[in-house]
Amino acid sequence: MSHETPAGDRPLTTALAEAAGMAGHAPSVHNTQPWHWTVLPDALELRVVRERHLSAMDPEGHLLVVSCGAALHHARVALAAEGWTPVVERLPDPKEPDLLARITSLKHTGADPDAMRVVQCMQVRHTDRRPVSDEQIPTAALGDIDRAATLEGVNLQLLDDTQKIQLASAAQQAAAVEADSPELREELAYWTSRAGTGTGLPPEVLPEQAPQTTVPARDFGRAGSLPIGPGHDKTAVYGILWGADDELMSWLRAGEALSAAWLAATRHGVSLVPLSGVVEVEGTREVLRQMLAGLGFPYISMRLGMADPTHAGPPHTPRLDVTETVDTSAVRDRLT
C-alpha cells in the first residue's frame, strides 16, 4: 500500500509515530507507563515493559495489561483523528508474549471529527483524587460513559446504594491486606518518590490527608500536598468494569474500555478515579464477582463524580519523554 495519504498529506509513518506519542497521555497504574511502541513502515507494535511491572501489587500482571490497553485505545483514537482506519491485531504472536497488539492494514478514510474532540480530551484528562462536588452527574453523561465502555466489548455495572456499601467494605478489607505487606509498601514508596524521572506519583497529585468518602481511597503510605477541601462523595457514582472471562485478551480490552470511558467522562466534565485495590486482593475481587451475581469477572472499579469547580484540581502526572517509549529507528528516513 502507499505510505502517502490520498490527499498527499503527511506520510503514514508520521501519523503512526504521532499516535504512539499521543498514547503517552494514557493513564497507567501508579503512572508506571509500562508500554513501548515500535513504528514500522506500515504498522505500529505495542509491547509491555516488564521493568515497570508492579510485581508485589499486581503479581499476575493484570493491571500492567490494563495500562497498556489504555495506551492502545489512545493510539487508535489518535489515528482516527488523522483519518486512518486500522486493523488491530491483539496478542498477534503466541511466541512473543510481550507483543500485546499490532496496528496494521491502515486505510485513509478521512479525519473523524468526533475522534479529534476525544484527542483534545486526552490532553486534559487527569486523575483527581479529591472528593467530588455535590452536583449530580447528568444522566446523559452516564449513558455516554457506559456506551463508550460497551463499544470496547466490556460491561460497566453502575452500583446501587447497597452495592456501594459492599464496595466500601471490600476496599477497606483490601487496604488492610495490602497494609500488611512489606513488599507492597516498599513498592508504593518507590513509585511515590520518583521526582524528575517522568514516571510515578508526585506529592502534588496525592491528597494531603485521607478524604472523607464512603469508599476509602488508596493509602499511598505518605501524605501528598493536594488540598482535598471539605467535600464528601455523597453524589459520587461507583461502577465496575467487567467481562465474561479472565483471559489476557479480556484485560487488554478492559484497558481500552477504561480509556474510552475516562475520555467520555472528561468530555462531560466528569471526574473518574480508578479503584484498583479491590481487584488486587483475591478475596475482595471475589466479593466483586458476587456483586456481579457471578455473571463475569471484575477488571477494575471506579468512582465517577463532578469535580469541585471552586478549587484548582491537581496537575498532570509527569510523562516519559517520547524517545523512551517510541522507537522510530525503522522509519527515521520516512518521518516528516
mmCIF file of C-alpha atoms in Angstrom:
data_model
loop_
_atom_site.group_PDB
_atom_site.id
_atom_site.type_symbol
_atom_site.label_atom_id
_atom_site.label_comp_id
_atom_site.label_asym_id
_atom_site.label_seq_id
_atom_site.Cartn_x
_atom_site.Cartn_y
_atom_site.Cartn_z
ATOM 1 C CA MET A 1 0.000 0.000 0.000
ATOM 2 C CA SER A 2 1.064 3.590 -0.434
ATOM 3 C CA HIS A 3 2.536 5.320 2.568
ATOM 4 C CA GLU A 4 1.113 8.682 1.456
ATOM 5 C CA THR A 5 -2.431 9.817 2.148
ATOM 6 C CA PRO A 6 -4.694 10.189 -0.881
ATOM 7 C CA ALA A 7 -4.525 13.936 -0.463
ATOM 8 C CA GLY A 8 -0.733 13.887 -0.453
ATOM 9 C CA ASP A 9 -0.561 14.823 3.203
ATOM 10 C CA ARG A 10 1.999 13.569 5.689
ATOM 11 C CA PRO A 11 3.244 10.013 5.361
ATOM 12 C CA LEU A 12 1.605 7.194 7.277
ATOM 13 C CA THR A 13 4.776 6.687 9.295
ATOM 14 C CA THR A 14 4.435 10.200 10.722
ATOM 15 C CA ALA A 15 0.828 9.516 11.748
ATOM 16 C CA LEU A 16 1.903 6.248 13.401
ATOM 17 C CA ALA A 17 4.738 7.930 15.309
ATOM 18 C CA GLU A 18 2.462 10.752 16.462
ATOM 19 C CA ALA A 19 -0.242 8.294 17.557
ATOM 20 C CA ALA A 20 2.333 6.411 19.617
ATOM 21 C CA GLY A 21 3.394 9.704 21.150
ATOM 22 C CA MET A 22 -0.211 10.641 21.969
ATOM 23 C CA ALA A 23 -0.621 7.250 23.653
ATOM 24 C CA GLY A 24 1.822 8.516 26.260
ATOM 25 C CA HIS A 25 -1.060 10.569 27.712
ATOM 26 C CA ALA A 26 -2.846 7.351 28.712
ATOM 27 C CA PRO A 27 -3.484 6.524 32.367
ATOM 28 C CA SER A 28 -1.463 3.728 33.943
ATOM 29 C CA VAL A 29 -1.324 2.133 37.358
ATOM 30 C CA HIS A 30 0.786 4.399 39.619
ATOM 31 C CA ASN A 31 1.822 6.243 36.430
ATOM 32 C CA THR A 32 4.237 3.444 35.537
ATOM 33 C CA GLN A 33 3.670 3.917 31.759
ATOM 34 C CA PRO A 34 4.595 0.265 31.064
ATOM 35 C CA TRP A 35 4.393 0.438 27.255
ATOM 36 C CA HIS A 36 6.790 0.619 24.346
ATOM 37 C CA TRP A 37 5.887 1.298 20.712
ATOM 38 C CA THR A 38 7.737 0.309 17.564
ATOM 39 C CA VAL A 39 6.904 2.305 14.425
ATOM 40 C CA LEU A 40 7.226 0.262 11.222
ATOM 41 C CA PRO A 41 6.677 1.439 7.628
ATOM 42 C CA ASP A 42 3.050 0.281 7.644
ATOM 43 C CA ALA A 43 2.313 -0.818 11.217
ATOM 44 C CA LEU A 44 2.614 0.091 14.878
ATOM 45 C CA GLU A 45 3.506 -2.501 17.515
ATOM 46 C CA LEU A 46 2.780 -2.288 21.248
ATOM 47 C CA ARG A 47 4.902 -4.187 23.745
ATOM 48 C CA VAL A 48 4.761 -4.342 27.501
ATOM 49 C CA VAL A 49 7.761 -3.142 29.520
ATOM 50 C CA ARG A 50 8.250 -5.723 32.250
ATOM 51 C CA GLU A 51 10.658 -3.485 34.181
ATOM 52 C CA ARG A 52 7.694 -1.274 35.119
ATOM 53 C CA HIS A 53 5.587 -4.161 36.406
ATOM 54 C CA LEU A 54 4.303 -3.757 39.975
ATOM 55 C CA SER A 55 5.153 -7.306 40.989
ATOM 56 C CA ALA A 56 4.001 -7.003 44.619
ATOM 57 C CA MET A 57 0.693 -5.259 43.940
ATOM 58 C CA ASP A 58 -0.101 -6.896 40.604
ATOM 59 C CA PRO A 59 1.663 -10.291 40.550
ATOM 60 C CA GLU A 60 -0.383 -11.664 37.645
ATOM 61 C CA GLY A 61 0.206 -8.535 35.555
ATOM 62 C CA HIS A 62 -3.478 -7.777 35.099
ATOM 63 C CA LEU A 63 -3.183 -4.048 35.762
ATOM 64 C CA LEU A 64 0.014 -3.963 33.713
ATOM 65 C CA VAL A 65 -2.033 -5.125 30.722
ATOM 66 C CA VAL A 66 -4.938 -2.781 31.558
ATOM 67 C CA SER A 67 -2.472 0.131 31.450
ATOM 68 C CA CYS A 68 -1.199 -0.972 28.033
ATOM 69 C CA GLY A 69 -4.773 -1.391 26.823
ATOM 70 C CA ALA A 70 -5.465 2.236 27.736
ATOM 71 C CA ALA A 71 -2.444 3.294 25.671
ATOM 72 C CA LEU A 72 -3.663 1.151 22.763
ATOM 73 C CA HIS A 73 -7.036 2.906 22.804
ATOM 74 C CA HIS A 74 -5.344 6.319 22.887
ATOM 75 C CA ALA A 75 -3.277 5.397 19.816
ATOM 76 C CA ARG A 76 -6.347 4.127 17.967
ATOM 77 C CA VAL A 77 -8.239 7.363 18.611
ATOM 78 C CA ALA A 78 -5.253 9.491 17.577
ATOM 79 C CA LEU A 79 -5.067 7.620 14.258
ATOM 80 C CA ALA A 80 -8.817 8.029 13.703
ATOM 81 C CA ALA A 81 -8.473 11.756 14.297
ATOM 82 C CA GLU A 82 -5.881 11.822 11.498
ATOM 83 C CA GLY A 83 -8.206 9.906 9.195
ATOM 84 C CA TRP A 84 -6.670 6.433 9.474
ATOM 85 C CA THR A 85 -8.787 3.295 9.979
ATOM 86 C CA PRO A 86 -6.623 0.357 11.095
ATOM 87 C CA VAL A 87 -6.948 -3.322 11.774
ATOM 88 C CA VAL A 88 -5.961 -4.038 15.384
ATOM 89 C CA GLU A 89 -4.416 -7.457 15.984
ATOM 90 C CA ARG A 90 -4.436 -8.162 19.707
ATOM 91 C CA LEU A 91 -1.941 -10.725 21.065
ATOM 92 C CA PRO A 92 -0.872 -11.483 17.478
ATOM 93 C CA ASP A 93 2.040 -13.834 18.165
ATOM 94 C CA PRO A 94 1.905 -16.562 20.853
ATOM 95 C CA LYS A 95 5.687 -16.879 20.548
ATOM 96 C CA GLU A 96 6.144 -13.248 21.583
ATOM 97 C CA PRO A 97 4.039 -12.748 24.752
ATOM 98 C CA ASP A 98 5.260 -9.180 25.313
ATOM 99 C CA LEU A 99 3.777 -8.126 21.953
ATOM 100 C CA LEU A 100 0.289 -7.098 23.034
ATOM 101 C CA ALA A 101 -1.002 -5.540 19.821
ATOM 102 C CA ARG A 102 -0.184 -4.692 16.231
ATOM 103 C CA ILE A 103 -1.978 -1.850 14.455
ATOM 104 C CA THR A 104 -1.837 -2.623 10.738
ATOM 105 C CA SER A 105 -3.634 -2.577 7.348
ATOM 106 C CA LEU A 106 -4.332 1.135 7.681
ATOM 107 C CA LYS A 107 -6.637 2.843 5.206
ATOM 108 C CA HIS A 108 -7.129 6.578 4.921
ATOM 109 C CA THR A 109 -10.849 7.180 5.259
ATOM 110 C CA GLY A 110 -10.937 10.854 6.235
ATOM 111 C CA ALA A 111 -10.482 12.603 9.554
ATOM 112 C CA ASP A 112 -13.047 11.753 12.245
ATOM 113 C CA PRO A 113 -14.250 14.989 13.917
ATOM 114 C CA ASP A 114 -15.504 13.075 16.955
ATOM 115 C CA ALA A 115 -12.103 11.427 17.407
ATOM 116 C CA MET A 116 -10.478 14.864 17.088
ATOM 117 C CA ARG A 117 -12.530 16.043 20.071
ATOM 118 C CA VAL A 118 -11.560 12.928 22.031
ATOM 119 C CA VAL A 119 -7.873 13.637 21.316
ATOM 120 C CA GLN A 120 -8.374 17.029 22.945
ATOM 121 C CA CYS A 121 -9.766 15.211 25.999
ATOM 122 C CA MET A 122 -6.606 13.073 26.146
ATOM 123 C CA GLN A 123 -4.559 16.187 26.711
ATOM 124 C CA VAL A 124 -6.666 17.466 29.625
ATOM 125 C CA ARG A 125 -7.629 14.144 31.263
ATOM 126 C CA HIS A 126 -6.101 13.613 34.695
ATOM 127 C CA THR A 127 -6.763 11.804 37.969
ATOM 128 C CA ASP A 128 -8.405 13.969 40.620
ATOM 129 C CA ARG A 129 -8.467 12.140 43.956
ATOM 130 C CA ARG A 130 -10.288 14.952 45.791
ATOM 131 C CA PRO A 131 -13.892 14.431 46.951
ATOM 132 C CA VAL A 132 -16.370 15.300 44.240
ATOM 133 C CA SER A 133 -18.830 18.201 44.353
ATOM 134 C CA ASP A 134 -22.492 17.989 45.374
ATOM 135 C CA GLU A 135 -23.585 18.262 41.737
ATOM 136 C CA GLN A 136 -25.244 15.160 40.317
ATOM 137 C CA ILE A 137 -23.798 13.584 37.177
ATOM 138 C CA PRO A 138 -26.251 14.188 34.301
ATOM 139 C CA THR A 139 -27.971 11.002 33.171
ATOM 140 C CA ALA A 140 -26.885 11.647 29.591
ATOM 141 C CA ALA A 141 -23.250 11.771 30.670
ATOM 142 C CA LEU A 142 -23.524 8.439 32.479
ATOM 143 C CA GLY A 143 -25.130 6.977 29.383
ATOM 144 C CA ASP A 144 -22.261 8.165 27.178
ATOM 145 C CA ILE A 145 -19.661 6.767 29.594
ATOM 146 C CA ASP A 146 -21.473 3.415 29.669
ATOM 147 C CA ARG A 147 -21.716 3.293 25.862
ATOM 148 C CA ALA A 148 -18.042 4.152 25.458
ATOM 149 C CA ALA A 149 -17.041 1.144 27.567
ATOM 150 C CA THR A 150 -19.563 -1.166 25.904
ATOM 151 C CA LEU A 151 -18.260 -0.293 22.432
ATOM 152 C CA GLU A 152 -14.911 -1.723 23.555
ATOM 153 C CA GLY A 153 -16.545 -5.050 24.396
ATOM 154 C CA VAL A 154 -16.578 -4.575 28.187
ATOM 155 C CA ASN A 155 -19.544 -4.083 30.538
ATOM 156 C CA LEU A 156 -19.912 -1.224 33.013
ATOM 157 C CA GLN A 157 -22.056 -2.090 36.046
ATOM 158 C CA LEU A 158 -23.162 1.015 37.963
ATOM 159 C CA LEU A 159 -23.705 0.191 41.634
ATOM 160 C CA ASP A 160 -26.806 0.784 43.708
ATOM 161 C CA ASP A 161 -26.629 2.048 47.305
ATOM 162 C CA THR A 162 -26.347 -1.444 48.802
ATOM 163 C CA GLN A 163 -23.580 -2.413 46.400
ATOM 164 C CA LYS A 164 -21.784 0.860 47.149
ATOM 165 C CA ILE A 165 -21.584 -0.153 50.825
ATOM 166 C CA GLN A 166 -20.336 -3.597 49.791
ATOM 167 C CA LEU A 167 -17.650 -1.945 47.667
ATOM 168 C CA ALA A 168 -16.644 0.257 50.606
ATOM 169 C CA SER A 169 -16.299 -2.775 52.854
ATOM 170 C CA ALA A 170 -14.269 -4.636 50.209
ATOM 171 C CA ALA A 171 -11.993 -1.617 49.726
ATOM 172 C CA GLN A 172 -11.365 -1.418 53.471
ATOM 173 C CA GLN A 173 -10.569 -5.129 53.583
ATOM 174 C CA ALA A 174 -8.202 -4.885 50.597
ATOM 175 C CA ALA A 175 -6.430 -1.920 52.173
ATOM 176 C CA ALA A 176 -5.901 -3.877 55.403
ATOM 177 C CA VAL A 177 -4.463 -6.841 53.497
ATOM 178 C CA GLU A 178 -2.120 -4.662 51.483
ATOM 179 C CA ALA A 179 -1.015 -2.665 54.538
ATOM 180 C CA ASP A 180 0.326 -5.919 55.990
ATOM 181 C CA SER A 181 2.627 -6.474 53.000
ATOM 182 C CA PRO A 182 6.130 -5.002 53.411
ATOM 183 C CA GLU A 183 6.832 -5.690 49.727
ATOM 184 C CA LEU A 184 3.799 -3.719 48.644
ATOM 185 C CA ARG A 185 4.601 -0.822 50.972
ATOM 186 C CA GLU A 186 8.119 -0.739 49.557
ATOM 187 C CA GLU A 187 6.761 -0.738 46.005
ATOM 188 C CA LEU A 188 4.414 2.156 46.809
ATOM 189 C CA ALA A 189 7.265 4.099 48.402
ATOM 190 C CA TYR A 190 9.312 3.640 45.233
ATOM 191 C CA TRP A 191 6.613 4.882 42.849
ATOM 192 C CA THR A 192 5.732 7.864 45.066
ATOM 193 C CA SER A 193 9.331 9.094 45.228
ATOM 194 C CA ARG A 194 10.204 9.292 41.544
ATOM 195 C CA ALA A 195 10.577 13.073 41.157
ATOM 196 C CA GLY A 196 12.294 14.024 37.933
ATOM 197 C CA THR A 197 12.041 10.591 36.302
ATOM 198 C CA GLY A 198 8.917 11.161 34.191
ATOM 199 C CA THR A 199 7.038 8.365 35.996
ATOM 200 C CA GLY A 200 5.363 7.769 39.347
ATOM 201 C CA LEU A 201 3.112 9.884 41.548
ATOM 202 C CA PRO A 202 4.471 13.234 42.772
ATOM 203 C CA PRO A 203 3.217 14.742 46.065
ATOM 204 C CA GLU A 204 1.054 17.331 44.300
ATOM 205 C CA VAL A 205 -1.335 14.652 42.927
ATOM 206 C CA LEU A 206 -1.733 12.842 46.272
ATOM 207 C CA PRO A 207 -4.155 14.112 48.954
ATOM 208 C CA GLU A 208 -2.660 15.883 51.968
ATOM 209 C CA GLN A 209 -4.977 13.800 54.151
ATOM 210 C CA ALA A 210 -7.456 10.984 53.647
ATOM 211 C CA PRO A 211 -10.661 12.298 52.010
ATOM 212 C CA GLN A 212 -13.968 11.755 53.805
ATOM 213 C CA THR A 213 -15.506 9.260 51.417
ATOM 214 C CA THR A 214 -17.813 6.283 51.747
ATOM 215 C CA VAL A 215 -15.490 4.120 49.673
ATOM 216 C CA PRO A 216 -11.977 4.630 51.060
ATOM 217 C CA ALA A 217 -9.276 5.817 48.696
ATOM 218 C CA ARG A 218 -5.932 4.067 48.484
ATOM 219 C CA ASP A 219 -3.469 4.829 51.267
ATOM 220 C CA PHE A 220 -0.241 5.637 49.435
ATOM 221 C CA GLY A 221 1.786 5.401 52.626
ATOM 222 C CA ARG A 222 2.676 9.083 52.625
ATOM 223 C CA ALA A 223 0.774 12.359 52.615
ATOM 224 C CA GLY A 224 0.777 14.415 49.460
ATOM 225 C CA SER A 225 0.276 18.145 49.051
ATOM 226 C CA LEU A 226 -3.090 18.161 47.233
ATOM 227 C CA PRO A 227 -5.678 20.078 49.313
ATOM 228 C CA ILE A 228 -8.837 17.991 49.467
ATOM 229 C CA GLY A 229 -11.381 20.530 50.764
ATOM 230 C CA PRO A 230 -14.425 19.723 52.901
ATOM 231 C CA GLY A 231 -16.399 17.645 50.386
ATOM 232 C CA HIS A 232 -17.706 14.109 50.548
ATOM 233 C CA ASP A 233 -18.738 11.600 47.877
ATOM 234 C CA LYS A 234 -22.483 11.601 48.535
ATOM 235 C CA THR A 235 -23.228 12.273 44.866
ATOM 236 C CA ALA A 236 -20.488 10.003 43.517
ATOM 237 C CA VAL A 237 -21.432 7.081 41.303
ATOM 238 C CA TYR A 238 -19.426 3.884 41.552
ATOM 239 C CA GLY A 239 -19.043 1.272 38.867
ATOM 240 C CA ILE A 240 -17.250 -1.942 37.924
ATOM 241 C CA LEU A 241 -15.823 -2.760 34.506
ATOM 242 C CA TRP A 242 -16.337 -6.475 33.942
ATOM 243 C CA GLY A 243 -16.467 -9.148 31.282
ATOM 244 C CA ALA A 244 -17.219 -12.787 30.629
ATOM 245 C CA ASP A 245 -13.756 -14.240 31.201
ATOM 246 C CA ASP A 246 -10.427 -13.784 32.937
ATOM 247 C CA GLU A 247 -8.089 -14.133 29.942
ATOM 248 C CA LEU A 248 -5.216 -11.841 28.961
ATOM 249 C CA MET A 249 -7.184 -10.580 25.960
ATOM 250 C CA SER A 250 -10.020 -9.515 28.265
ATOM 251 C CA TRP A 251 -7.685 -7.487 30.478
ATOM 252 C CA LEU A 252 -6.294 -5.748 27.406
ATOM 253 C CA ARG A 253 -9.821 -4.901 26.256
ATOM 254 C CA ALA A 254 -10.615 -3.715 29.796
ATOM 255 C CA GLY A 255 -7.809 -1.176 29.459
ATOM 256 C CA GLU A 256 -9.226 0.023 26.165
ATOM 257 C CA ALA A 257 -12.665 0.312 27.783
ATOM 258 C CA LEU A 258 -11.258 2.201 30.776
ATOM 259 C CA SER A 259 -9.614 4.682 28.422
ATOM 260 C CA ALA A 260 -12.804 5.091 26.379
ATOM 261 C CA ALA A 261 -14.957 5.584 29.481
ATOM 262 C CA TRP A 262 -12.465 8.028 31.030
ATOM 263 C CA LEU A 263 -12.248 10.147 27.878
ATOM 264 C CA ALA A 264 -16.045 10.196 27.596
ATOM 265 C CA ALA A 265 -16.183 11.292 31.239
ATOM 266 C CA THR A 266 -13.619 14.023 30.608
ATOM 267 C CA ARG A 267 -15.690 15.311 27.712
ATOM 268 C CA HIS A 268 -18.642 15.738 30.088
ATOM 269 C CA GLY A 269 -16.601 17.320 32.901
ATOM 270 C CA VAL A 270 -16.911 14.146 34.984
ATOM 271 C CA SER A 271 -14.024 13.118 37.246
ATOM 272 C CA LEU A 272 -13.110 9.423 37.032
ATOM 273 C CA VAL A 273 -10.833 7.743 39.557
ATOM 274 C CA PRO A 274 -9.964 4.057 39.117
ATOM 275 C CA LEU A 275 -10.135 1.981 42.297
ATOM 276 C CA SER A 276 -7.877 -0.982 41.660
ATOM 277 C CA GLY A 277 -7.245 -2.069 45.253
ATOM 278 C CA VAL A 278 -10.333 -4.271 45.387
ATOM 279 C CA VAL A 279 -9.230 -6.276 42.332
ATOM 280 C CA GLU A 280 -5.641 -6.661 43.570
ATOM 281 C CA VAL A 281 -6.637 -8.843 46.533
ATOM 282 C CA GLU A 282 -8.127 -12.220 45.654
ATOM 283 C CA GLY A 283 -10.688 -12.236 48.462
ATOM 284 C CA THR A 284 -12.117 -8.819 47.705
ATOM 285 C CA ARG A 285 -12.113 -9.467 43.982
ATOM 286 C CA GLU A 286 -14.359 -12.433 44.746
ATOM 287 C CA VAL A 287 -16.700 -10.056 46.606
ATOM 288 C CA LEU A 288 -16.992 -8.015 43.411
ATOM 289 C CA ARG A 289 -17.759 -11.200 41.461
ATOM 290 C CA GLN A 290 -20.632 -11.850 43.856
ATOM 291 C CA MET A 291 -21.862 -8.280 43.289
ATOM 292 C CA LEU A 292 -21.988 -9.157 39.591
ATOM 293 C CA ALA A 293 -24.143 -12.187 40.510
ATOM 294 C CA GLY A 294 -21.370 -14.454 39.284
ATOM 295 C CA LEU A 295 -22.052 -13.402 35.676
ATOM 296 C CA GLY A 296 -18.473 -12.434 34.956
ATOM 297 C CA PHE A 297 -15.098 -11.224 36.151
ATOM 298 C CA PRO A 298 -14.390 -7.735 37.532
ATOM 299 C CA TYR A 299 -11.448 -5.921 35.953
ATOM 300 C CA ILE A 300 -11.450 -2.602 37.800
ATOM 301 C CA SER A 301 -13.820 -0.448 39.833
ATOM 302 C CA MET A 302 -14.149 3.307 39.566
ATOM 303 C CA ARG A 303 -15.578 6.417 41.142
ATOM 304 C CA LEU A 304 -17.399 8.962 38.987
ATOM 305 C CA GLY A 305 -18.437 12.446 40.047
ATOM 306 C CA MET A 306 -18.496 16.116 39.145
ATOM 307 C CA ALA A 307 -15.237 17.735 40.220
ATOM 308 C CA ASP A 308 -15.339 20.636 42.670
ATOM 309 C CA PRO A 309 -15.207 23.700 40.394
ATOM 310 C CA THR A 310 -14.240 26.127 43.152
ATOM 311 C CA HIS A 311 -10.765 24.706 43.797
ATOM 312 C CA ALA A 312 -7.996 24.049 41.303
ATOM 313 C CA GLY A 313 -7.513 20.387 40.594
ATOM 314 C CA PRO A 314 -4.217 18.534 40.687
ATOM 315 C CA PRO A 315 -1.648 18.925 37.916
ATOM 316 C CA HIS A 316 -0.999 16.259 35.335
ATOM 317 C CA THR A 317 1.330 13.487 36.396
ATOM 318 C CA PRO A 318 4.733 13.562 34.662
ATOM 319 C CA ARG A 319 5.329 11.651 31.446
ATOM 320 C CA LEU A 320 8.329 9.877 29.993
ATOM 321 C CA ASP A 321 9.941 11.550 27.015
ATOM 322 C CA VAL A 322 8.602 10.132 23.758
ATOM 323 C CA THR A 323 12.085 8.897 22.856
ATOM 324 C CA GLU A 324 11.851 6.499 25.814
ATOM 325 C CA THR A 325 8.536 4.954 24.752
ATOM 326 C CA VAL A 326 8.544 5.136 20.945
ATOM 327 C CA ASP A 327 11.144 3.506 18.666
ATOM 328 C CA THR A 328 11.164 5.121 15.205
ATOM 329 C CA SER A 329 14.536 3.771 14.082
ATOM 330 C CA ALA A 330 12.969 1.596 11.373
ATOM 331 C CA VAL A 331 11.308 4.591 9.673
ATOM 332 C CA ARG A 332 13.532 7.509 10.529
ATOM 333 C CA ASP A 333 14.076 8.429 6.875
ATOM 334 C CA ARG A 334 10.291 8.491 6.251
ATOM 335 C CA LEU A 335 9.245 10.893 9.033
ATOM 336 C CA THR A 336 8.374 14.498 8.252
#
